């Protein structure tokens, strides 16, 4: 009450370039041949669910793809009316709401289909559903053989409208031969059941879209590429960086030779070293696992190595060769100077996990898109409240 102090700016924040997001969406559209399901699960891969969904809601999308009903609800509460698709199997407790809100599930079993049908019947409604086919992912969907057997029963569920069919690729960025076989299996299912009976036919994620033909598919499900990262490095230059993770320098000083830095004293200065402390750590989602693996940050466009272990709230970097660095300076943890894919590799993980691991403590900022600087990410920018 009557706090005389303005709210201090954050120490760690993520700048989200919405113009770059829209650029990548158009790249995805061009690659896919038209219809897109924009995958915005896990808070739009950590970019902020409501701001991202709102930013592209009027971009003529066929669906938003989400992981669960909580995410679907948040999109609707943000005033976005684009159809919503739930990417995995649903459990019984979610289904009443899915029917009532007219969201689109993909079915993995006859039991799931029959339960949806009975809820829809009781509600006097008809529900559009997609069929999920397991062509090799092993996570959900009917096996092709089982789907063939179930098809007559599925078609007699009077309150379900079979509106689409989809499958998912586990290795589109790793195993060409397996992926080609999977695409062939999906097309065999389509041919057998009748391609044209399915309004929507979808199989390809980002890697699939970039590296394989769509065949009879008329809908693609890009996730990662929308956020500016190609799972296949050869396509990276077509995409624009969306998220830049930044932090402030909170302290700069010289440490003498032989001085340990951070927990466990894994790093000991071999010579007098100018050390900057940054106000970010693994509590913000910066991966602790990079400790000792030679990760850099970028200060004023210059690479500076991380020293010792990443701590919960702070990280030390060597600024001996960056004499201009001083307290309060902005540091890029990843972005256009330090590719997030490089960081993921040094953390022995994948970009998807880095993005979704950025915690609620990091303020997401959405700089306004200006016609003169469509990709500018410099302040002033608007902030949204911290996610819950
Ligand atoms: C997450 C997901 C996608 C998006 O995958 P990317 O590799 O991020 O493009 C597509 N389809 C399904 C079923 C998913 O779960």
mmCIF file of C-alpha atoms and ligand atoms in Angstrom:
data_model
loop_
_atom_site.group_PDB
_atom_site.id
_atom_site.type_symbol
_atom_site.label_atom_id
_atom_site.label_comp_id
_atom_site.label_asym_id
_atom_site.label_seq_id
_atom_site.Cartn_x
_atom_site.Cartn_y
_atom_site.Cartn_z
ATOM 1 C CA UNK A 1 0.000 0.000 0.000
ATOM 2 C CA UNK A 2 1.314 3.417 -0.996
ATOM 3 C CA UNK A 3 4.706 1.932 -1.794
ATOM 4 C CA UNK A 4 6.803 4.993 -2.692
ATOM 5 C CA UNK A 5 9.197 2.917 -4.809
ATOM 6 C CA UNK A 6 8.587 2.094 -8.450
ATOM 7 C CA UNK A 7 8.933 -1.582 -9.300
ATOM 8 C CA UNK A 8 12.585 -2.408 -10.000
ATOM 9 C CA UNK A 9 13.358 -3.737 -13.463
ATOM 10 C CA UNK A 10 14.158 -7.459 -13.585
ATOM 11 C CA UNK A 11 17.674 -8.911 -13.388
ATOM 12 C CA UNK A 12 16.828 -11.646 -15.852
ATOM 13 C CA UNK A 13 14.341 -11.367 -18.668
ATOM 14 C CA UNK A 14 13.496 -12.865 -22.044
ATOM 15 C CA UNK A 15 12.827 -10.573 -24.980
ATOM 16 C CA UNK A 16 10.365 -12.118 -27.419
ATOM 17 C CA UNK A 17 10.440 -10.769 -30.967
ATOM 18 C CA UNK A 18 6.891 -11.146 -32.295
ATOM 19 C CA UNK A 19 7.860 -9.951 -35.781
ATOM 20 C CA UNK A 20 10.394 -12.794 -35.942
ATOM 21 C CA UNK A 21 7.699 -15.235 -34.779
ATOM 22 C CA UNK A 22 5.424 -14.081 -37.610
ATOM 23 C CA UNK A 23 8.295 -14.350 -40.083
ATOM 24 C CA UNK A 24 8.877 -17.968 -39.010
ATOM 25 C CA UNK A 25 5.159 -18.703 -39.246
ATOM 26 C CA UNK A 26 5.190 -17.575 -42.870
ATOM 27 C CA UNK A 27 8.271 -19.736 -43.541
ATOM 28 C CA UNK A 28 6.348 -22.689 -42.053
ATOM 29 C CA UNK A 29 3.312 -21.857 -44.170
ATOM 30 C CA UNK A 30 5.397 -21.734 -47.342
ATOM 31 C CA UNK A 31 7.107 -25.040 -46.512
ATOM 32 C CA UNK A 32 3.867 -26.809 -45.557
ATOM 33 C CA UNK A 33 1.877 -25.692 -48.569
ATOM 34 C CA UNK A 34 -0.783 -23.918 -46.544
ATOM 35 C CA UNK A 35 -2.629 -25.174 -43.480
ATOM 36 C CA UNK A 36 -0.983 -24.952 -40.093
ATOM 37 C CA UNK A 37 -1.615 -26.106 -36.569
ATOM 38 C CA UNK A 38 0.613 -23.775 -34.531
ATOM 39 C CA UNK A 39 1.912 -25.844 -31.616
ATOM 40 C CA UNK A 40 1.800 -23.668 -28.478
ATOM 41 C CA UNK A 41 2.001 -26.321 -25.741
ATOM 42 C CA UNK A 42 4.045 -25.689 -22.599
ATOM 43 C CA UNK A 43 3.399 -21.960 -22.598
ATOM 44 C CA UNK A 44 4.270 -21.650 -26.290
ATOM 45 C CA UNK A 45 7.598 -23.407 -25.621
ATOM 46 C CA UNK A 46 8.260 -20.983 -22.768
ATOM 47 C CA UNK A 47 7.567 -17.875 -24.845
ATOM 48 C CA UNK A 48 4.305 -17.047 -23.044
ATOM 49 C CA UNK A 49 1.071 -18.769 -24.078
ATOM 50 C CA UNK A 50 -1.387 -15.863 -24.163
ATOM 51 C CA UNK A 51 0.893 -13.292 -25.869
ATOM 52 C CA UNK A 52 2.039 -15.784 -28.512
ATOM 53 C CA UNK A 53 -1.455 -17.147 -29.232
ATOM 54 C CA UNK A 54 -2.846 -13.603 -29.408
ATOM 55 C CA UNK A 55 -0.038 -12.424 -31.693
ATOM 56 C CA UNK A 56 -0.775 -15.048 -34.347
ATOM 57 C CA UNK A 57 -4.504 -15.626 -33.745
ATOM 58 C CA UNK A 58 -5.406 -13.656 -36.876
ATOM 59 C CA UNK A 59 -2.801 -15.425 -39.060
ATOM 60 C CA UNK A 60 -5.338 -17.817 -40.586
ATOM 61 C CA UNK A 61 -4.387 -20.894 -38.571
ATOM 62 C CA UNK A 62 -6.386 -24.117 -38.755
ATOM 63 C CA UNK A 63 -5.669 -24.963 -35.085
ATOM 64 C CA UNK A 64 -3.652 -24.196 -32.012
ATOM 65 C CA UNK A 65 -2.082 -27.411 -30.691
ATOM 66 C CA UNK A 66 -1.926 -27.699 -26.892
ATOM 67 C CA UNK A 67 -0.980 -30.399 -24.395
ATOM 68 C CA UNK A 68 -3.892 -30.209 -21.963
ATOM 69 C CA UNK A 69 -7.189 -28.568 -21.080
ATOM 70 C CA UNK A 70 -5.538 -25.963 -18.835
ATOM 71 C CA UNK A 71 -3.675 -24.584 -21.835
ATOM 72 C CA UNK A 72 -6.819 -24.688 -23.974
ATOM 73 C CA UNK A 73 -8.682 -22.727 -21.314
ATOM 74 C CA UNK A 74 -5.975 -20.069 -21.123
ATOM 75 C CA UNK A 75 -6.142 -19.526 -24.890
ATOM 76 C CA UNK A 76 -9.931 -19.096 -24.751
ATOM 77 C CA UNK A 77 -9.700 -16.789 -21.731
ATOM 78 C CA UNK A 78 -7.321 -14.609 -23.760
ATOM 79 C CA UNK A 79 -10.164 -14.083 -26.233
ATOM 80 C CA UNK A 80 -8.687 -16.268 -28.987
ATOM 81 C CA UNK A 81 -11.334 -18.224 -30.953
ATOM 82 C CA UNK A 82 -9.112 -20.362 -33.257
ATOM 83 C CA UNK A 83 -10.002 -24.097 -33.041
ATOM 84 C CA UNK A 84 -7.977 -25.931 -30.380
ATOM 85 C CA UNK A 85 -6.497 -29.415 -30.773
ATOM 86 C CA UNK A 86 -5.280 -31.561 -27.879
ATOM 87 C CA UNK A 87 -2.056 -33.260 -28.940
ATOM 88 C CA UNK A 88 -2.133 -36.416 -26.828
ATOM 89 C CA UNK A 89 -4.549 -38.913 -25.308
ATOM 90 C CA UNK A 90 -7.070 -37.424 -22.886
ATOM 91 C CA UNK A 91 -7.944 -38.926 -19.507
ATOM 92 C CA UNK A 92 -11.536 -39.360 -18.402
ATOM 93 C CA UNK A 93 -11.645 -36.351 -16.046
ATOM 94 C CA UNK A 94 -10.927 -33.924 -18.891
ATOM 95 C CA UNK A 95 -13.554 -35.071 -21.347
ATOM 96 C CA UNK A 96 -16.715 -33.302 -20.114
ATOM 97 C CA UNK A 97 -14.978 -29.958 -20.503
ATOM 98 C CA UNK A 98 -13.544 -30.857 -23.921
ATOM 99 C CA UNK A 99 -17.039 -31.661 -25.216
ATOM 100 C CA UNK A 100 -18.615 -28.612 -23.581
ATOM 101 C CA UNK A 101 -15.951 -26.268 -25.010
ATOM 102 C CA UNK A 102 -15.857 -27.966 -28.398
ATOM 103 C CA UNK A 103 -12.104 -28.588 -28.398
ATOM 104 C CA UNK A 104 -10.767 -31.267 -30.741
ATOM 105 C CA UNK A 105 -9.234 -34.406 -29.213
ATOM 106 C CA UNK A 106 -7.275 -37.045 -31.103
ATOM 107 C CA UNK A 107 -8.457 -40.512 -30.172
ATOM 108 C CA UNK A 108 -6.151 -43.369 -29.225
ATOM 109 C CA UNK A 109 -8.649 -46.090 -28.325
ATOM 110 C CA UNK A 110 -12.185 -47.287 -28.817
ATOM 111 C CA UNK A 111 -12.884 -46.698 -25.101
ATOM 112 C CA UNK A 112 -11.848 -43.060 -25.419
ATOM 113 C CA UNK A 113 -14.074 -42.667 -28.494
ATOM 114 C CA UNK A 114 -17.071 -44.318 -26.808
ATOM 115 C CA UNK A 115 -16.711 -42.186 -23.702
ATOM 116 C CA UNK A 116 -16.593 -38.980 -25.768
ATOM 117 C CA UNK A 117 -19.614 -40.189 -27.707
ATOM 118 C CA UNK A 118 -21.659 -40.814 -24.567
ATOM 119 C CA UNK A 119 -20.766 -37.391 -23.108
ATOM 120 C CA UNK A 120 -21.658 -35.705 -26.401
ATOM 121 C CA UNK A 121 -24.914 -37.685 -26.631
ATOM 122 C CA UNK A 122 -25.924 -36.672 -23.107
ATOM 123 C CA UNK A 123 -25.120 -33.059 -23.932
ATOM 124 C CA UNK A 124 -27.079 -33.210 -27.184
ATOM 125 C CA UNK A 125 -23.952 -32.150 -29.057
ATOM 126 C CA UNK A 126 -21.765 -33.412 -31.842
ATOM 127 C CA UNK A 127 -17.981 -33.406 -31.334
ATOM 128 C CA UNK A 128 -15.348 -33.209 -34.049
ATOM 129 C CA UNK A 129 -12.514 -35.659 -33.368
ATOM 130 C CA UNK A 130 -9.321 -36.768 -35.074
ATOM 131 C CA UNK A 131 -7.967 -40.312 -35.124
ATOM 132 C CA UNK A 132 -4.396 -40.766 -33.929
ATOM 133 C CA UNK A 133 -2.434 -43.546 -35.629
ATOM 134 C CA UNK A 134 0.711 -45.001 -34.084
ATOM 135 C CA UNK A 135 3.079 -45.450 -37.017
ATOM 136 C CA UNK A 136 6.150 -45.694 -34.800
ATOM 137 C CA UNK A 137 6.138 -43.160 -31.949
ATOM 138 C CA UNK A 138 4.764 -45.539 -29.305
ATOM 139 C CA UNK A 139 3.121 -42.762 -27.298
ATOM 140 C CA UNK A 140 -0.509 -42.779 -28.391
ATOM 141 C CA UNK A 141 -2.856 -43.647 -31.205
ATOM 142 C CA UNK A 142 -4.385 -46.772 -32.697
ATOM 143 C CA UNK A 143 -2.023 -49.210 -34.338
ATOM 144 C CA UNK A 144 -2.845 -49.358 -38.073
ATOM 145 C CA UNK A 145 -4.253 -52.895 -37.686
ATOM 146 C CA UNK A 146 -6.383 -52.015 -34.685
ATOM 147 C CA UNK A 147 -7.718 -48.915 -36.424
ATOM 148 C CA UNK A 148 -8.787 -51.027 -39.381
ATOM 149 C CA UNK A 149 -10.750 -53.302 -37.020
ATOM 150 C CA UNK A 150 -12.296 -50.436 -35.049
ATOM 151 C CA UNK A 151 -13.259 -48.267 -37.990
ATOM 152 C CA UNK A 152 -16.800 -49.670 -38.472
ATOM 153 C CA UNK A 153 -17.546 -49.194 -34.749
ATOM 154 C CA UNK A 154 -16.071 -45.698 -34.730
ATOM 155 C CA UNK A 155 -18.244 -44.712 -37.643
ATOM 156 C CA UNK A 156 -21.372 -45.735 -35.783
ATOM 157 C CA UNK A 157 -20.708 -43.394 -32.888
ATOM 158 C CA UNK A 158 -23.460 -40.977 -33.840
ATOM 159 C CA UNK A 159 -22.305 -37.937 -31.872
ATOM 160 C CA UNK A 160 -18.702 -38.000 -33.062
ATOM 161 C CA UNK A 161 -17.682 -36.486 -36.369
ATOM 162 C CA UNK A 162 -14.404 -37.923 -37.642
ATOM 163 C CA UNK A 163 -12.806 -34.769 -38.972
ATOM 164 C CA UNK A 164 -9.164 -35.728 -39.280
ATOM 165 C CA UNK A 165 -6.377 -38.265 -38.903
ATOM 166 C CA UNK A 166 -2.830 -37.789 -37.713
ATOM 167 C CA UNK A 167 0.371 -39.488 -36.681
ATOM 168 C CA UNK A 168 3.680 -38.339 -35.180
ATOM 169 C CA UNK A 169 7.353 -38.737 -36.128
ATOM 170 C CA UNK A 170 9.851 -39.692 -33.396
ATOM 171 C CA UNK A 171 13.041 -39.373 -35.464
ATOM 172 C CA UNK A 172 12.507 -36.925 -38.325
ATOM 173 C CA UNK A 173 15.745 -35.144 -37.371
ATOM 174 C CA UNK A 174 17.739 -38.336 -36.746
ATOM 175 C CA UNK A 175 16.709 -41.263 -38.909
ATOM 176 C CA UNK A 176 15.724 -40.739 -42.543
ATOM 177 C CA UNK A 177 15.116 -44.354 -43.366
ATOM 178 C CA UNK A 178 12.805 -44.980 -40.422
ATOM 179 C CA UNK A 179 10.953 -41.715 -41.088
ATOM 180 C CA UNK A 180 10.422 -42.554 -44.757
ATOM 181 C CA UNK A 181 8.981 -45.923 -43.719
ATOM 182 C CA UNK A 182 6.681 -44.208 -41.251
ATOM 183 C CA UNK A 183 5.432 -41.747 -43.847
ATOM 184 C CA UNK A 184 4.728 -44.712 -46.153
ATOM 185 C CA UNK A 185 2.819 -46.499 -43.349
ATOM 186 C CA UNK A 186 0.692 -43.414 -42.734
ATOM 187 C CA UNK A 187 -0.113 -43.103 -46.433
ATOM 188 C CA UNK A 188 -1.017 -46.800 -46.596
ATOM 189 C CA UNK A 189 -3.540 -46.225 -43.778
ATOM 190 C CA UNK A 190 -4.940 -43.200 -45.645
ATOM 191 C CA UNK A 191 -5.238 -45.127 -48.896
ATOM 192 C CA UNK A 192 -6.946 -48.033 -47.213
ATOM 193 C CA UNK A 193 -9.477 -46.003 -45.233
ATOM 194 C CA UNK A 194 -10.036 -43.485 -48.017
ATOM 195 C CA UNK A 195 -7.917 -40.334 -48.029
ATOM 196 C CA UNK A 196 -10.742 -37.976 -48.919
ATOM 197 C CA UNK A 197 -12.981 -39.005 -46.009
ATOM 198 C CA UNK A 198 -10.626 -37.113 -43.662
ATOM 199 C CA UNK A 199 -10.887 -33.349 -43.883
ATOM 200 C CA UNK A 200 -7.537 -32.962 -42.073
ATOM 201 C CA UNK A 201 -4.544 -35.266 -42.625
ATOM 202 C CA UNK A 202 -1.428 -34.465 -40.638
ATOM 203 C CA UNK A 203 1.904 -36.018 -39.773
ATOM 204 C CA UNK A 204 4.758 -33.520 -40.000
ATOM 205 C CA UNK A 205 6.383 -31.629 -37.106
ATOM 206 C CA UNK A 206 9.116 -29.025 -37.759
ATOM 207 C CA UNK A 207 11.815 -31.490 -38.806
ATOM 208 C CA UNK A 208 9.308 -33.444 -40.889
ATOM 209 C CA UNK A 209 8.094 -30.311 -42.674
ATOM 210 C CA UNK A 210 11.598 -29.141 -43.480
ATOM 211 C CA UNK A 211 13.017 -32.411 -44.734
ATOM 212 C CA UNK A 212 10.157 -34.530 -46.173
ATOM 213 C CA UNK A 213 7.358 -34.245 -48.726
ATOM 214 C CA UNK A 214 3.867 -33.787 -47.365
ATOM 215 C CA UNK A 215 2.313 -36.294 -49.760
ATOM 216 C CA UNK A 216 -1.435 -36.480 -49.096
ATOM 217 C CA UNK A 217 -1.191 -34.456 -45.868
ATOM 218 C CA UNK A 218 -2.947 -31.074 -45.891
ATOM 219 C CA UNK A 219 -2.062 -29.838 -42.398
ATOM 220 C CA UNK A 220 1.321 -29.490 -40.653
ATOM 221 C CA UNK A 221 2.095 -29.122 -36.940
ATOM 222 C CA UNK A 222 5.148 -26.860 -36.519
ATOM 223 C CA UNK A 223 6.407 -26.128 -33.031
ATOM 224 C CA UNK A 224 10.108 -25.435 -32.635
ATOM 225 C CA UNK A 225 10.589 -23.743 -36.005
ATOM 226 C CA UNK A 226 8.002 -21.088 -35.125
ATOM 227 C CA UNK A 227 10.270 -20.144 -32.222
ATOM 228 C CA UNK A 228 13.191 -19.642 -34.573
ATOM 229 C CA UNK A 229 15.139 -22.882 -34.216
ATOM 230 C CA UNK A 230 15.455 -25.535 -36.892
ATOM 231 C CA UNK A 231 15.893 -29.105 -35.644
ATOM 232 C CA UNK A 232 18.008 -29.551 -38.796
ATOM 233 C CA UNK A 233 20.928 -27.068 -38.842
ATOM 234 C CA UNK A 234 20.900 -26.757 -42.657
ATOM 235 C CA UNK A 235 17.595 -24.825 -42.496
ATOM 236 C CA UNK A 236 18.568 -22.559 -39.605
ATOM 237 C CA UNK A 237 19.360 -19.484 -41.699
ATOM 238 C CA UNK A 238 15.759 -19.267 -42.952
ATOM 239 C CA UNK A 239 14.475 -18.662 -39.423
ATOM 240 C CA UNK A 240 14.669 -15.552 -37.242
ATOM 241 C CA UNK A 241 15.597 -15.568 -33.546
ATOM 242 C CA UNK A 242 12.512 -15.091 -31.380
ATOM 243 C CA UNK A 243 13.747 -15.391 -27.785
ATOM 244 C CA UNK A 244 16.772 -13.584 -26.369
ATOM 245 C CA UNK A 245 17.502 -14.462 -22.738
ATOM 246 C CA UNK A 246 19.193 -11.571 -20.965
ATOM 247 C CA UNK A 247 20.610 -10.770 -17.537
ATOM 248 C CA UNK A 248 22.310 -7.860 -15.771
ATOM 249 C CA UNK A 249 25.854 -7.625 -14.523
ATOM 250 C CA UNK A 250 25.497 -7.057 -10.775
ATOM 251 C CA UNK A 251 29.211 -6.887 -9.814
ATOM 252 C CA UNK A 252 32.610 -6.614 -11.525
ATOM 253 C CA UNK A 253 35.964 -7.022 -9.795
ATOM 254 C CA UNK A 254 39.468 -8.464 -10.074
ATOM 255 C CA UNK A 255 40.274 -11.746 -8.403
ATOM 256 C CA UNK A 256 43.932 -12.647 -7.801
ATOM 257 C CA UNK A 257 45.586 -15.746 -9.270
ATOM 258 C CA UNK A 258 44.737 -18.934 -7.378
ATOM 259 C CA UNK A 259 41.247 -17.817 -6.337
ATOM 260 C CA UNK A 260 38.411 -20.365 -6.583
ATOM 261 C CA UNK A 261 35.203 -19.370 -8.336
ATOM 262 C CA UNK A 262 31.792 -20.812 -7.369
ATOM 263 C CA UNK A 263 30.654 -23.962 -5.558
ATOM 264 C CA UNK A 264 33.051 -26.863 -5.443
ATOM 265 C CA UNK A 265 35.936 -24.554 -6.510
ATOM 266 C CA UNK A 266 36.096 -26.439 -9.815
ATOM 267 C CA UNK A 267 37.569 -23.363 -11.429
ATOM 268 C CA UNK A 268 40.612 -21.646 -9.904
ATOM 269 C CA UNK A 269 41.965 -18.480 -11.563
ATOM 270 C CA UNK A 270 45.299 -19.259 -13.290
ATOM 271 C CA UNK A 271 46.132 -15.518 -13.336
ATOM 272 C CA UNK A 272 44.582 -12.290 -12.075
ATOM 273 C CA UNK A 273 41.095 -12.340 -13.609
ATOM 274 C CA UNK A 274 38.395 -9.729 -14.011
ATOM 275 C CA UNK A 275 35.170 -11.454 -13.026
ATOM 276 C CA UNK A 276 31.611 -10.267 -13.633
ATOM 277 C CA UNK A 277 28.742 -11.674 -11.582
ATOM 278 C CA UNK A 278 25.416 -11.989 -13.428
ATOM 279 C CA UNK A 279 21.951 -11.955 -11.845
ATOM 280 C CA UNK A 280 20.726 -15.195 -13.390
ATOM 281 C CA UNK A 281 21.138 -18.871 -12.540
ATOM 282 C CA UNK A 282 19.564 -22.295 -12.756
ATOM 283 C CA UNK A 283 16.635 -20.949 -10.720
ATOM 284 C CA UNK A 284 15.798 -18.998 -13.888
ATOM 285 C CA UNK A 285 16.158 -22.098 -16.023
ATOM 286 C CA UNK A 286 19.681 -21.464 -17.275
ATOM 287 C CA UNK A 287 21.045 -25.018 -17.379
ATOM 288 C CA UNK A 288 23.383 -25.841 -14.475
ATOM 289 C CA UNK A 289 24.610 -28.741 -16.569
ATOM 290 C CA UNK A 290 26.784 -26.416 -18.724
ATOM 291 C CA UNK A 291 29.119 -25.863 -15.754
ATOM 292 C CA UNK A 292 32.657 -26.676 -16.877
ATOM 293 C CA UNK A 293 31.564 -27.371 -20.485
ATOM 294 C CA UNK A 294 32.890 -24.141 -21.992
ATOM 295 C CA UNK A 295 29.654 -22.168 -22.389
ATOM 296 C CA UNK A 296 29.891 -18.475 -23.257
ATOM 297 C CA UNK A 297 27.664 -15.474 -22.775
ATOM 298 C CA UNK A 298 27.736 -12.367 -24.967
ATOM 299 C CA UNK A 299 28.417 -8.898 -23.570
ATOM 300 C CA UNK A 300 28.390 -5.987 -26.034
ATOM 301 C CA UNK A 301 28.668 -8.588 -28.789
ATOM 302 C CA UNK A 302 31.803 -10.146 -27.265
ATOM 303 C CA UNK A 303 31.918 -13.746 -26.050
ATOM 304 C CA UNK A 304 32.888 -14.222 -22.406
ATOM 305 C CA UNK A 305 33.315 -17.669 -20.834
ATOM 306 C CA UNK A 306 31.381 -18.849 -17.785
ATOM 307 C CA UNK A 307 33.663 -19.605 -14.818
ATOM 308 C CA UNK A 308 32.923 -22.471 -12.443
ATOM 309 C CA UNK A 309 29.489 -23.780 -11.625
ATOM 310 C CA UNK A 310 26.205 -22.099 -12.469
ATOM 311 C CA UNK A 311 24.530 -21.297 -9.129
ATOM 312 C CA UNK A 312 20.826 -20.891 -8.405
ATOM 313 C CA UNK A 313 20.678 -17.120 -8.839
ATOM 314 C CA UNK A 314 24.098 -16.028 -10.079
ATOM 315 C CA UNK A 315 26.731 -16.898 -12.661
ATOM 316 C CA UNK A 316 30.344 -15.662 -12.893
ATOM 317 C CA UNK A 317 31.968 -14.867 -16.232
ATOM 318 C CA UNK A 318 35.466 -13.877 -17.306
ATOM 319 C CA UNK A 319 35.529 -10.275 -18.560
ATOM 320 C CA UNK A 320 39.316 -9.824 -18.454
ATOM 321 C CA UNK A 321 39.324 -9.196 -22.220
ATOM 322 C CA UNK A 322 36.163 -7.111 -22.145
ATOM 323 C CA UNK A 323 37.432 -4.127 -20.208
ATOM 324 C CA UNK A 324 34.378 -2.023 -21.111
ATOM 325 C CA UNK A 325 32.027 -4.308 -19.166
ATOM 326 C CA UNK A 326 30.650 -2.699 -16.055
ATOM 327 C CA UNK A 327 27.949 -3.191 -13.451
ATOM 328 C CA UNK A 328 24.413 -2.839 -14.796
ATOM 329 C CA UNK A 329 25.350 -3.934 -18.334
ATOM 330 C CA UNK A 330 23.059 -6.240 -20.284
ATOM 331 C CA UNK A 331 24.303 -9.731 -21.054
ATOM 332 C CA UNK A 332 22.903 -12.106 -23.661
ATOM 333 C CA UNK A 333 22.704 -15.668 -22.326
ATOM 334 C CA UNK A 334 21.367 -16.897 -25.665
ATOM 335 C CA UNK A 335 19.886 -15.216 -28.710
ATOM 336 C CA UNK A 336 21.380 -14.082 -32.010
ATOM 337 C CA UNK A 337 24.974 -14.017 -30.689
ATOM 338 C CA UNK A 338 24.875 -17.238 -28.672
ATOM 339 C CA UNK A 339 22.625 -19.711 -30.518
ATOM 340 C CA UNK A 340 20.347 -21.557 -28.116
ATOM 341 C CA UNK A 341 21.214 -24.767 -29.989
ATOM 342 C CA UNK A 342 24.872 -24.276 -28.969
ATOM 343 C CA UNK A 343 23.836 -23.868 -25.338
ATOM 344 C CA UNK A 344 21.583 -26.952 -25.497
ATOM 345 C CA UNK A 345 24.473 -29.008 -26.840
ATOM 346 C CA UNK A 346 26.803 -27.846 -24.062
ATOM 347 C CA UNK A 347 24.076 -28.670 -21.536
ATOM 348 C CA UNK A 348 23.728 -32.136 -23.075
ATOM 349 C CA UNK A 349 20.058 -31.545 -23.813
ATOM 350 C CA UNK A 350 17.719 -30.272 -26.557
ATOM 351 C CA UNK A 351 16.485 -26.769 -27.374
ATOM 352 C CA UNK A 352 12.875 -27.767 -26.535
ATOM 353 C CA UNK A 353 13.967 -28.432 -22.945
ATOM 354 C CA UNK A 354 15.987 -25.213 -22.654
ATOM 355 C CA UNK A 355 13.007 -23.107 -23.841
ATOM 356 C CA UNK A 356 10.412 -24.796 -21.653
ATOM 357 C CA UNK A 357 12.790 -24.792 -18.680
ATOM 358 C CA UNK A 358 12.986 -20.978 -18.464
ATOM 359 C CA UNK A 359 11.182 -20.400 -15.185
ATOM 360 C CA UNK A 360 8.426 -18.013 -14.114
ATOM 361 C CA UNK A 361 11.021 -15.780 -12.422
ATOM 362 C CA UNK A 362 12.169 -14.620 -15.868
ATOM 363 C CA UNK A 363 10.003 -11.739 -17.083
ATOM 364 C CA UNK A 364 8.873 -12.214 -20.666
ATOM 365 C CA UNK A 365 9.001 -8.897 -22.577
ATOM 366 C CA UNK A 366 7.379 -8.178 -25.918
ATOM 367 C CA UNK A 367 9.024 -5.177 -27.589
ATOM 368 C CA UNK A 368 6.578 -3.368 -29.865
ATOM 369 C CA UNK A 369 6.926 -4.153 -33.549
ATOM 370 C CA UNK A 370 7.791 -0.932 -35.333
ATOM 371 C CA UNK A 371 7.694 -0.554 -39.117
ATOM 372 C CA UNK A 372 11.200 0.990 -39.183
ATOM 373 C CA UNK A 373 12.722 -1.729 -36.996
ATOM 374 C CA UNK A 374 10.660 -4.846 -37.542
ATOM 375 C CA UNK A 375 13.177 -7.010 -35.667
ATOM 376 C CA UNK A 376 14.332 -4.491 -33.085
ATOM 377 C CA UNK A 377 14.513 -5.826 -29.561
ATOM 378 C CA UNK A 378 15.775 -2.745 -27.780
ATOM 379 C CA UNK A 379 13.883 -1.093 -24.933
ATOM 380 C CA UNK A 380 11.444 0.475 -24.305
ATOM 381 C CA UNK A 381 9.344 -2.615 -24.289
ATOM 382 C CA UNK A 382 6.047 -3.646 -22.805
ATOM 383 C CA UNK A 383 5.953 -6.204 -20.077
ATOM 384 C CA UNK A 384 3.328 -8.730 -19.261
ATOM 385 C CA UNK A 385 2.812 -9.937 -15.714
ATOM 386 C CA UNK A 386 4.953 -12.845 -14.601
ATOM 387 C CA UNK A 387 3.308 -16.152 -15.458
ATOM 388 C CA UNK A 388 1.916 -18.010 -12.439
HETATM 389 C C1 LIG B 1 5.160 -31.079 -29.875
HETATM 390 C C2 LIG B 1 4.506 -31.690 -31.043
HETATM 391 C C3 LIG B 1 4.690 -31.148 -32.317
HETATM 392 C C4 LIG B 1 5.657 -30.032 -32.611
HETATM 393 O O1 LIG B 1 6.959 -30.568 -32.722
HETATM 394 P P1 LIG B 1 8.242 -29.691 -33.115
HETATM 395 O O2 LIG B 1 9.321 -30.689 -33.274
HETATM 396 O O3 LIG B 1 8.482 -28.753 -31.979
HETATM 397 O O4 LIG B 1 7.892 -28.979 -34.370
HETATM 398 C C5 LIG B 1 3.961 -31.704 -33.361
HETATM 399 N N1 LIG B 1 3.115 -32.744 -33.157
HETATM 400 C C6 LIG B 1 2.944 -33.302 -31.945
HETATM 401 C C7 LIG B 1 2.005 -34.458 -31.792
HETATM 402 C C8 LIG B 1 3.633 -32.807 -30.851
HETATM 403 O O5 LIG B 1 3.473 -33.369 -29.645
#
